[in-house]
Amino acid sequence: MIYNRNSFSLSDMSSAKASVSLDGDNDTNISKDFEPATCSGIVSNASDGEMEVCENTPNELKQTIKPFHVLMMSTATGIGTGLLVGNGRSISIAGVGGTLVGYLIIGIMLTCCMQTVGELVVAFPSMPGGFNSYGKRFIDPSVGFTTSWLFFLNWTVVLPLEICVASMTIKFWNERIHPWLFVSLCFAMVCCVNFFGARCYADADCILNCLKVLMIAGFIILGVLVNTGVAGTSGYIGLKYFHNPGFFRNEGNLFKSIATTLVTACFSTGGTEFVALSCAEQNKDDMPRSIRRASIQVLLRIAVIFCVSLFIIGLLIPYNSPLLMGSGSELTHASPYVVALTTNGVKVVPHIVNAIILLSIISVANNAMYSSSRTLHSLADQGFAPKYFCKLDISGKPFRCLCVSAVTGMFSFIAEYKDQETIFVWLLSISGLSTVFTWSMICISHLRFRSAMKEQDQSLHQLGYKSPCGVYGSYISLVICGILLIVQFWVSLFPIGSNGKPDVASFFQNYMAVPVGLLLYLGHKCYTRNTQLFISADKIDINTNRDIYWVDDVIGKKTIFKELDEDTMEQSSALSEPRNK
């Protein structure tokens, strides 16, 4: 069985009986099936920050997600409304060039951030709440409270947002269908998949992710053929639209145009940290390898799926196309991927692309219900929500949390409102900026963890996965996040077309997540009467729930500290006593 680290200290390593290889084919591997354990969910005491333990409640999520599922999550999870639909608005505001610059900035930040979260999640795979609890453990309880609730708000908003956009996407085929009919169908599908448990979720999401990746790859190939005149009816296009109307849309202030696209870029890439959230449901023996591959996969995802496909769109349609969302025209707006093909006379394929986009949007809605329910469970584990939500059902699902997610998902019926694009902008901005807070919290937590490791005289060799970017990557990500929040404040208060005059409605429409975050942070500070900004490095708990790794000289690989039961002792007799390096 896995050694319980709820009260683990480094001195316990001396009592270990054997070590076990991380390789899945090793004969000494321990069974990968985990039974639900007694709840270690906590309820914070408002007066002194002490924790109470939830009694007799199954707490550990069932570990059924495999490395291939994680690989597909890191490649395609989150590819939905932001990339496939919302980028039409970005292109109409800043041109394809401005949109690509926005993704380049976010891509640099996200690449560093994923290395950071990979290091922490391998070190603390069993921490109640996953990466949502990093703020409480490494920074300050009020930071943890704020970012956890913002993360929950993020995915709670994404669920109705995606289903609303799905009802908009269907208009490509039929403008007369009532949105509530399609919303009902999508909502029922998402609920069915999630209520069948993690394995059903992972398998369904994996299939949908494969379809998304194949669609993007097919679009890139077909786009090249259309641009060169081999397919479609437009003949050779080349760089026509890069010259007229242009690669960038510069109508007074190019910098402001690019800054306006950053929130959409954040929203589009906002599912990347999803890999870490799913770690509670991975087999621990697979985790370091799968996280390492997934972190590298993120870079390829930004470069190919996002940037290359957007470049192809820029080759095929101008930024002033009236069919793009945000163009201001009264025509039915569609995905830029569909517009790029229909405008150039491609038959049949746009319908296939639109169908896959529709499935992709439903896939992200599926992710949103999964993530919001697990986040609510995390909030209960951390003492930030009623302990009623700590309990899992007999199959290991947070059933009560899923019910809450299902209820909030009913907001998707707001799709009946006639001005759907306004709803889209409100929900997208809330989700995009909430994601920035999550990324910032992860990077600060990493810096505090490294500081605590140094202060408490512990070696980095004990880490199963060490970020190649080190602390510099966290600093880079933090600087980009800070700049993003500042420029978003500017473009929200003084939007494009306001002639330099402040627009209060635009400010709250595009910056709502920041006031909500400040309210949560200050409210928790006042309620708990906690005046400290940071937990001092020497008092940060870096041992509880932590997996310690070291290089075993016998097998020549890093191994994880485990305590073996009597049934497995005989199998592992060939292994030497572990020793820390």
XYZ file of C-alpha atoms in Angstrom:
581
model
C 0.000 0.000 0.000
C 1.060 3.599 -0.481
C 2.637 5.097 2.593
C 0.261 7.567 4.235
C 2.048 10.913 4.391
C -0.494 12.880 6.383
C 2.007 12.940 9.228
C 5.179 12.170 7.278
C 8.603 13.481 8.177
C 11.978 12.864 6.600
C 13.100 10.868 9.584
C 10.548 8.196 8.664
C 12.668 7.201 5.695
C 15.001 5.275 7.922
C 12.205 2.860 8.839
C 11.338 2.001 5.238
C 11.578 -1.671 4.428
C 12.125 -1.470 0.661
C 11.824 0.728 -2.383
C 9.844 0.090 -5.507
C 10.700 1.031 -9.076
C 8.509 3.507 -10.883
C 8.513 1.294 -13.997
C 5.124 -0.258 -14.659
C 6.632 -3.610 -15.758
C 8.635 -4.217 -12.594
C 7.635 -7.407 -10.794
C 7.747 -5.630 -7.463
C 5.136 -3.059 -8.378
C 2.405 -2.613 -5.840
C -1.233 -2.885 -6.892
C -2.485 0.287 -8.530
C -6.019 -0.039 -7.218
C -6.792 2.380 -4.428
C -9.669 2.090 -2.013
C -11.358 5.232 -0.758
C -9.621 6.262 2.433
C -10.874 8.014 5.498
C -11.514 11.657 4.868
C -8.767 14.075 5.630
C -10.987 16.942 4.593
C -10.513 19.935 6.802
C -12.648 22.662 8.215
C -10.807 25.835 9.087
C -11.237 27.462 12.449
C -11.842 31.135 11.785
C -10.164 32.331 14.947
C -6.807 30.611 14.902
C -6.476 28.835 11.564
C -6.513 25.382 13.153
C -8.014 22.485 11.230
C -10.600 19.903 12.159
C -10.908 16.512 10.496
C -14.040 15.258 8.791
C -14.868 11.913 10.330
C -15.661 8.661 8.510
C -16.007 10.144 5.066
C -14.381 8.682 1.944
C -12.111 11.398 0.652
C -9.657 10.171 -1.974
C -10.891 10.354 -5.546
C -10.684 7.020 -7.313
C -7.481 6.815 -9.360
C -8.534 5.643 -12.806
C -7.067 8.158 -15.264
C -4.185 6.740 -17.347
C -1.098 8.403 -18.882
C -2.652 8.465 -22.371
C -5.653 10.331 -20.973
C -3.271 12.878 -19.438
C -1.422 13.227 -22.755
C -4.639 14.012 -24.602
C -5.754 16.387 -21.832
C -2.545 18.400 -22.157
C -2.851 18.428 -25.962
C -6.497 19.281 -26.529
C -8.345 19.982 -23.272
C -9.758 23.491 -23.342
C -9.781 23.701 -27.145
C -13.323 24.895 -27.604
C -15.101 28.213 -27.593
C -12.008 30.411 -27.164
C -9.975 29.070 -30.076
C -12.700 27.802 -32.370
C -15.251 30.615 -31.988
C -14.000 33.470 -29.774
C -10.911 34.117 -31.885
C -13.186 35.473 -34.581
C -13.730 38.471 -32.305
C -9.971 38.811 -31.658
C -9.175 38.721 -35.375
C -11.788 41.395 -36.130
C -10.274 43.643 -33.399
C -6.503 43.203 -33.868
C -6.094 41.213 -37.068
C -4.429 37.827 -37.257
C -1.041 39.380 -36.440
C -2.286 40.969 -33.220
C -4.037 37.751 -32.232
C -0.844 35.728 -32.783
C 1.194 38.192 -30.704
C -1.322 37.739 -27.877
C -0.976 33.962 -28.049
C 2.814 34.217 -28.162
C 2.817 36.221 -24.920
C 0.409 33.859 -23.177
C 2.255 30.838 -24.589
C 5.575 31.916 -23.032
C 3.913 32.446 -19.685
C 1.975 29.187 -19.837
C 4.978 27.075 -20.830
C 6.869 28.244 -17.743
C 3.770 27.828 -15.568
C 3.206 24.225 -16.647
C 6.768 23.287 -15.712
C 6.109 24.841 -12.322
C 2.842 23.039 -11.695
C 4.434 19.798 -12.888
C 7.087 20.039 -10.170
C 4.566 20.740 -7.431
C 2.001 18.150 -8.444
C 4.562 15.321 -8.567
C 5.880 16.360 -5.143
C 2.371 16.645 -3.624
C 0.079 14.271 -5.564
C -2.087 13.435 -2.549
C -2.595 16.955 -1.212
C -6.312 17.428 -0.524
C -7.630 19.863 -3.087
C -4.762 19.448 -5.566
C -3.191 22.657 -6.872
C -6.130 24.667 -5.537
C -4.712 24.149 -2.037
C -1.217 25.440 -2.921
C -2.165 29.004 -2.036
C -3.267 28.008 1.451
C -0.249 25.770 2.084
C 2.566 27.912 0.647
C 1.335 31.525 0.591
C -1.529 32.446 2.917
C -4.983 30.979 3.720
C -6.724 34.067 2.313
C -4.911 33.645 -1.008
C -5.921 30.002 -1.080
C -9.537 30.915 -0.318
C -9.637 33.545 -3.077
C -7.998 31.562 -5.859
C -9.932 28.383 -5.053
C -13.275 30.148 -5.246
C -12.234 32.022 -8.391
C -11.229 28.723 -9.974
C -14.630 27.317 -9.039
C -16.299 30.444 -10.451
C -14.233 30.070 -13.620
C -15.424 26.566 -14.429
C -18.930 27.256 -13.146
C -19.134 30.072 -15.707
C -17.537 28.011 -18.488
C -20.243 25.334 -18.345
C -23.185 27.598 -19.352
C -20.880 29.613 -21.621
C -19.940 26.585 -23.699
C -23.516 25.344 -23.965
C -24.698 28.848 -24.968
C -22.053 28.989 -27.706
C -23.099 25.523 -28.855
C -26.600 26.931 -29.416
C -25.009 29.768 -31.439
C -22.954 27.315 -33.506
C -26.062 25.382 -34.528
C -27.325 28.510 -36.333
C -24.888 27.737 -39.152
C -27.395 25.087 -40.210
C -30.709 26.378 -38.890
C -31.449 29.864 -37.597
C -35.061 29.077 -36.714
C -34.432 26.411 -34.059
C -35.137 27.571 -30.515
C -31.885 27.672 -28.480
C -33.484 26.073 -25.407
C -34.112 22.851 -27.346
C -30.450 22.406 -28.195
C -29.337 23.610 -24.751
C -31.488 20.905 -23.153
C -29.902 18.210 -25.312
C -26.324 19.348 -24.610
C -26.954 19.762 -20.910
C -28.377 16.240 -20.648
C -25.375 14.758 -22.497
C -22.844 16.494 -20.213
C -24.662 15.382 -17.068
C -24.826 11.753 -18.225
C -21.094 11.564 -18.968
C -20.029 13.113 -15.653
C -22.380 11.153 -13.433
C -20.904 7.883 -14.714
C -17.544 8.578 -13.013
C -13.953 9.488 -13.810
C -13.188 6.628 -16.203
C -16.243 7.380 -18.317
C -15.311 11.058 -18.247
C -11.690 10.359 -19.269
C -12.639 7.986 -22.104
C -15.300 10.325 -23.493
C -13.019 13.333 -23.220
C -10.155 11.432 -24.857
C -12.306 10.568 -27.896
C -13.502 14.158 -28.252
C -9.940 15.471 -27.844
C -8.742 13.158 -30.628
C -11.474 14.526 -32.907
C -10.414 18.104 -32.113
C -6.761 17.436 -32.908
C -7.643 15.645 -36.159
C -9.947 18.504 -37.177
C -7.248 21.128 -36.585
C -4.663 19.045 -38.476
C -7.091 18.517 -41.358
C -7.941 22.215 -41.463
C -4.250 23.176 -41.671
C -3.671 20.795 -44.599
C -6.854 21.860 -46.415
C -6.079 25.518 -45.715
C -2.730 25.210 -47.486
C -4.470 23.598 -50.482
C -7.088 26.371 -50.608
C -4.444 29.093 -50.319
C -2.418 27.661 -53.187
C -5.509 27.237 -55.408
C -5.556 23.433 -55.388
C -8.930 23.368 -53.555
C -11.825 25.812 -53.403
C -12.886 28.405 -55.959
C -10.729 31.418 -55.051
C -7.615 30.399 -56.950
C -4.167 31.308 -55.652
C -4.464 33.605 -52.608
C -0.950 33.677 -51.151
C -0.380 36.653 -48.840
C -3.157 38.736 -50.375
C -4.971 39.483 -47.128
C -1.738 40.258 -45.295
C -1.280 43.215 -47.654
C -4.907 44.274 -47.946
C -6.429 44.937 -45.452
C -3.287 43.897 -43.525
C -1.695 41.494 -41.069
C -2.497 43.771 -38.112
C -5.590 45.887 -37.606
C -4.219 49.264 -36.603
C -7.005 51.751 -36.144
C -5.501 54.341 -33.834
C -3.739 52.148 -31.269
C -2.170 48.799 -32.212
C -0.996 48.135 -28.657
C -4.543 48.511 -27.303
C -5.867 46.201 -30.017
C -3.367 43.482 -29.068
C -4.088 43.975 -25.360
C -7.796 43.443 -26.028
C -7.084 39.952 -27.412
C -5.189 38.747 -24.330
C -8.279 37.768 -22.339
C -9.498 35.586 -25.199
C -6.031 34.002 -25.362
C -6.173 33.309 -21.612
C -9.628 31.813 -21.931
C -8.573 29.674 -24.908
C -5.557 28.213 -23.079
C -7.282 28.062 -19.696
C -7.650 24.291 -19.594
C -3.928 23.537 -19.572
C -3.610 23.328 -15.790
C -6.364 20.716 -16.001
C -3.607 18.063 -16.100
C -2.725 18.873 -12.500
C -6.355 18.746 -11.370
C -6.668 15.218 -12.770
C -3.571 13.972 -10.938
C -5.647 12.914 -7.937
C -7.195 10.349 -10.274
C -3.970 9.050 -11.856
C -1.961 6.078 -10.683
C 0.963 7.449 -8.675
C 3.502 5.182 -10.366
C 2.687 6.767 -13.758
C 2.582 10.356 -12.574
C 6.164 11.665 -13.004
C 6.484 10.301 -16.536
C 3.039 11.451 -17.662
C 3.454 14.934 -16.182
C 6.883 15.294 -17.813
C 5.483 14.385 -21.232
C 2.397 16.535 -20.760
C 4.462 19.599 -19.831
C 6.421 19.308 -23.072
C 3.189 18.696 -24.955
C 1.857 22.093 -23.889
C 4.549 23.894 -25.898
C 3.692 21.925 -29.024
C 0.012 22.620 -28.433
C 0.503 26.398 -28.359
C 2.794 26.378 -31.404
C 0.823 24.075 -33.718
C -2.817 23.904 -32.680
C -3.147 27.588 -31.844
C -0.590 29.599 -33.804
C -0.328 27.619 -37.045
C -4.090 27.209 -37.430
C -4.667 30.940 -36.780
C -1.977 31.804 -39.344
C -3.828 29.684 -41.920
C -7.071 31.521 -41.094
C -5.275 34.813 -41.730
C -4.225 33.559 -45.165
C -7.804 32.708 -46.133
C -9.978 35.574 -44.819
C -9.458 39.296 -44.070
C -9.930 40.633 -40.568
C -12.842 42.804 -41.777
C -14.980 39.859 -42.887
C -18.617 40.525 -41.863
C -19.068 36.854 -40.943
C -16.677 37.036 -37.975
C -17.924 37.521 -34.445
C -17.305 41.102 -33.326
C -17.534 42.499 -36.852
C -20.703 44.405 -35.987
C -22.638 43.104 -38.992
C -26.129 41.662 -38.734
C -25.190 38.512 -40.651
C -25.075 35.158 -38.873
C -21.605 34.833 -37.366
C -19.740 31.541 -37.482
C -16.450 30.068 -36.359
C -13.448 31.579 -38.202
C -12.519 28.027 -39.234
C -15.881 27.607 -40.950
C -15.810 31.130 -42.431
C -12.332 30.512 -43.897
C -13.626 27.520 -45.856
C -17.090 28.746 -46.903
C -15.726 32.103 -48.107
C -13.394 30.293 -50.514
C -16.019 27.988 -51.998
C -15.191 24.758 -50.183
C -18.212 22.459 -50.107
C -19.273 19.855 -47.525
C -16.125 20.167 -45.392
C -17.362 23.302 -43.548
C -20.327 21.279 -42.304
C -17.993 18.574 -41.018
C -15.758 21.191 -39.375
C -18.762 22.882 -37.755
C -19.972 19.518 -36.451
C -16.590 18.784 -34.864
C -16.481 22.311 -33.431
C -19.878 21.635 -31.902
C -18.546 18.405 -30.359
C -15.462 20.289 -29.163
C -17.597 22.861 -27.389
C -19.581 20.089 -25.721
C -16.253 18.484 -24.758
C -15.172 21.645 -22.917
C -18.589 21.831 -21.251
C -17.906 18.261 -20.135
C -14.531 19.384 -18.719
C -16.210 22.306 -16.979
C -18.700 20.157 -15.065
C -15.927 17.733 -14.108
C -13.616 20.521 -12.983
C -16.201 22.594 -11.100
C -17.391 19.552 -9.130
C -13.829 18.510 -8.206
C -13.026 22.106 -7.256
C -16.014 22.263 -4.902
C -14.791 19.014 -3.347
C -11.370 20.662 -3.011
C -12.927 23.700 -1.306
C -14.591 21.427 1.231
C -11.310 19.581 1.795
C -9.560 22.867 2.525
C -12.300 24.106 4.850
C -13.430 26.798 2.424
C -16.838 25.203 1.801
C -19.237 23.139 3.969
C -17.821 19.745 4.894
C -21.036 18.281 3.508
C -19.252 18.310 0.141
C -16.301 16.225 1.423
C -18.176 12.978 1.027
C -17.846 10.803 -2.070
C -20.283 8.130 -3.148
C -19.484 4.415 -3.125
C -17.926 4.600 -6.608
C -15.557 7.427 -5.639
C -17.413 10.316 -7.306
C -18.173 13.652 -5.579
C -21.890 13.130 -6.238
C -23.046 16.047 -4.103
C -20.645 18.404 -5.852
C -21.800 17.147 -9.235
C -25.374 18.012 -8.279
C -24.310 21.600 -7.509
C -22.489 21.817 -10.858
C -25.592 20.527 -12.627
C -27.776 23.168 -10.969
C -25.410 26.022 -11.919
C -25.238 24.609 -15.433
C -28.909 25.458 -15.862
C -27.836 29.071 -16.390
C -27.079 27.936 -19.929
C -30.755 28.458 -20.723
C -29.911 32.171 -20.816
C -29.088 31.359 -24.438
C -32.716 32.322 -25.183
C -31.679 35.957 -24.673
C -31.558 37.641 -28.092
C -28.163 39.367 -27.660
C -26.081 36.216 -27.226
C -22.753 37.857 -28.119
C -23.037 40.258 -25.161
C -23.522 37.295 -22.824
C -20.517 35.650 -24.468
C -18.232 38.630 -23.705
C -19.366 38.851 -20.055
C -18.820 35.160 -19.343
C -15.564 34.951 -21.306
C -13.956 37.855 -19.418
C -14.904 36.402 -16.023
C -13.402 33.053 -16.961
C -10.274 34.470 -18.642
C -9.203 36.705 -15.747
C -10.024 34.028 -13.154
C -7.541 31.827 -14.992
C -4.858 34.518 -14.636
C -5.323 34.488 -10.851
C -4.905 30.707 -10.808
C -1.697 30.844 -12.849
C -0.295 33.603 -10.625
C -1.076 31.639 -7.471
C 0.679 28.539 -8.825
C 3.846 30.502 -9.637
C 3.958 32.276 -6.263
C 3.387 28.920 -4.538
C 6.348 27.464 -6.417
C 8.589 30.332 -5.331
C 7.466 29.927 -1.720
C 8.005 26.151 -1.886
C 11.545 26.560 -3.205
C 12.219 29.182 -0.528
C 10.930 26.804 2.162
C 13.080 23.952 0.804
C 16.157 26.167 1.088
C 15.209 27.569 4.495
C 14.544 24.106 5.909
C 17.764 22.702 4.418
C 16.173 20.108 2.109
C 17.726 19.055 -1.192
C 16.057 19.515 -4.580
C 17.247 15.988 -5.421
C 14.272 14.771 -3.369
C 11.918 16.017 -6.111
C 10.520 13.511 -8.589
C 10.251 16.211 -11.262
C 12.222 19.462 -11.221
C 11.100 22.366 -13.409
C 13.700 23.018 -16.159
C 12.819 26.726 -15.904
C 13.473 26.787 -12.142
C 12.377 29.850 -10.184
C 13.123 32.067 -13.215
C 10.180 30.535 -15.045
C 7.884 31.427 -12.157
C 9.158 35.009 -12.135
C 8.614 35.328 -15.906
C 5.056 34.019 -15.619
C 4.282 36.374 -12.732
C 5.552 39.424 -14.609
C 3.431 38.556 -17.656
C 0.340 37.973 -15.489
C 0.870 41.312 -13.743
C 1.238 43.185 -17.029
C -1.839 41.430 -18.374
C -3.987 42.592 -15.442
C -2.730 46.168 -15.808
C -3.342 46.462 -19.561
C -6.714 44.729 -19.220
C -7.725 47.379 -16.678
C -6.745 50.014 -19.235
C -8.595 48.523 -22.217
C -11.649 47.729 -20.064
C -12.010 51.271 -18.729
C -11.011 52.947 -22.017
C -12.093 50.458 -24.704
C -11.377 50.788 -28.400
C -13.770 53.276 -29.959
C -14.444 55.223 -26.739
C -12.317 58.200 -27.916
C -10.385 58.188 -24.646
C -13.497 58.430 -22.475
C -14.054 55.963 -19.608
C -16.793 53.380 -20.139
C -18.129 51.973 -16.845
C -20.258 49.289 -18.505
C -17.276 48.040 -20.512
C -15.122 48.023 -17.364
C -17.418 45.704 -15.430
C -18.107 43.625 -18.513
C -14.408 42.905 -19.067
C -12.869 43.230 -15.581
C -15.473 41.723 -13.262
C -13.232 38.906 -11.979
C -10.760 41.348 -10.368
C -13.272 43.126 -8.063
C -14.733 39.731 -7.158
C -11.246 38.449 -6.287
C -10.470 41.481 -4.124
C -13.804 41.110 -2.341
C -13.121 37.436 -1.596
C -9.584 38.153 -0.352
C -10.486 41.090 1.901
C -13.627 39.350 3.136
C -11.642 36.288 4.236
C -9.000 38.491 5.879
C -11.655 40.307 7.893
C -13.557 37.138 8.805
C -10.463 35.254 9.989
C -8.733 38.394 11.381
C -5.588 37.268 9.606
C -3.229 40.189 8.962
C -0.185 38.359 7.583
C 0.594 38.538 3.866
C 2.790 35.432 3.645
C 3.543 32.386 5.749
C 7.221 32.587 6.688
C 9.437 30.123 4.816
C 10.549 28.290 7.951
C 6.905 27.609 8.911
C 5.663 26.372 5.547
C 4.663 22.698 5.751
C 6.578 20.955 2.949
C 6.369 17.418 4.366
C 2.686 16.566 4.734
C 1.253 14.719 1.685
C 4.654 14.873 -0.009
C 6.294 12.108 -2.013
C 10.058 11.885 -1.481
C 12.200 10.642 -4.390
C 15.795 9.517 -4.512
C 18.100 7.594 -6.851
C 18.330 3.907 -5.990
C 21.848 2.633 -6.820
C 20.617 -0.921 -7.390
C 18.128 -0.145 -10.155
C 19.730 3.152 -11.230
C 16.488 5.112 -11.248
C 14.616 7.545 -9.077
C 12.206 5.760 -6.795
C 9.370 6.857 -4.591
C 9.322 6.172 -0.861
C 6.801 3.401 -0.122
C 5.998 1.162 2.785
C 5.358 -2.417 1.705
C 2.990 -4.825 3.398
C 3.952 -8.406 4.278
C 2.535 -9.825 1.026
C 4.932 -7.778 -1.104
C 8.021 -7.987 1.126
C 9.143 -11.298 -0.346
C 8.867 -9.970 -3.905
C 11.064 -6.982 -3.113
C 13.767 -8.802 -1.175
C 16.237 -8.225 -4.014
C 16.065 -4.474 -3.487
C 18.407 -2.769 -1.105
C 17.460 -0.507 1.789
C 16.652 2.953 0.380
C 18.969 5.761 1.188
C 18.524 9.471 0.667
C 20.847 11.300 -1.685
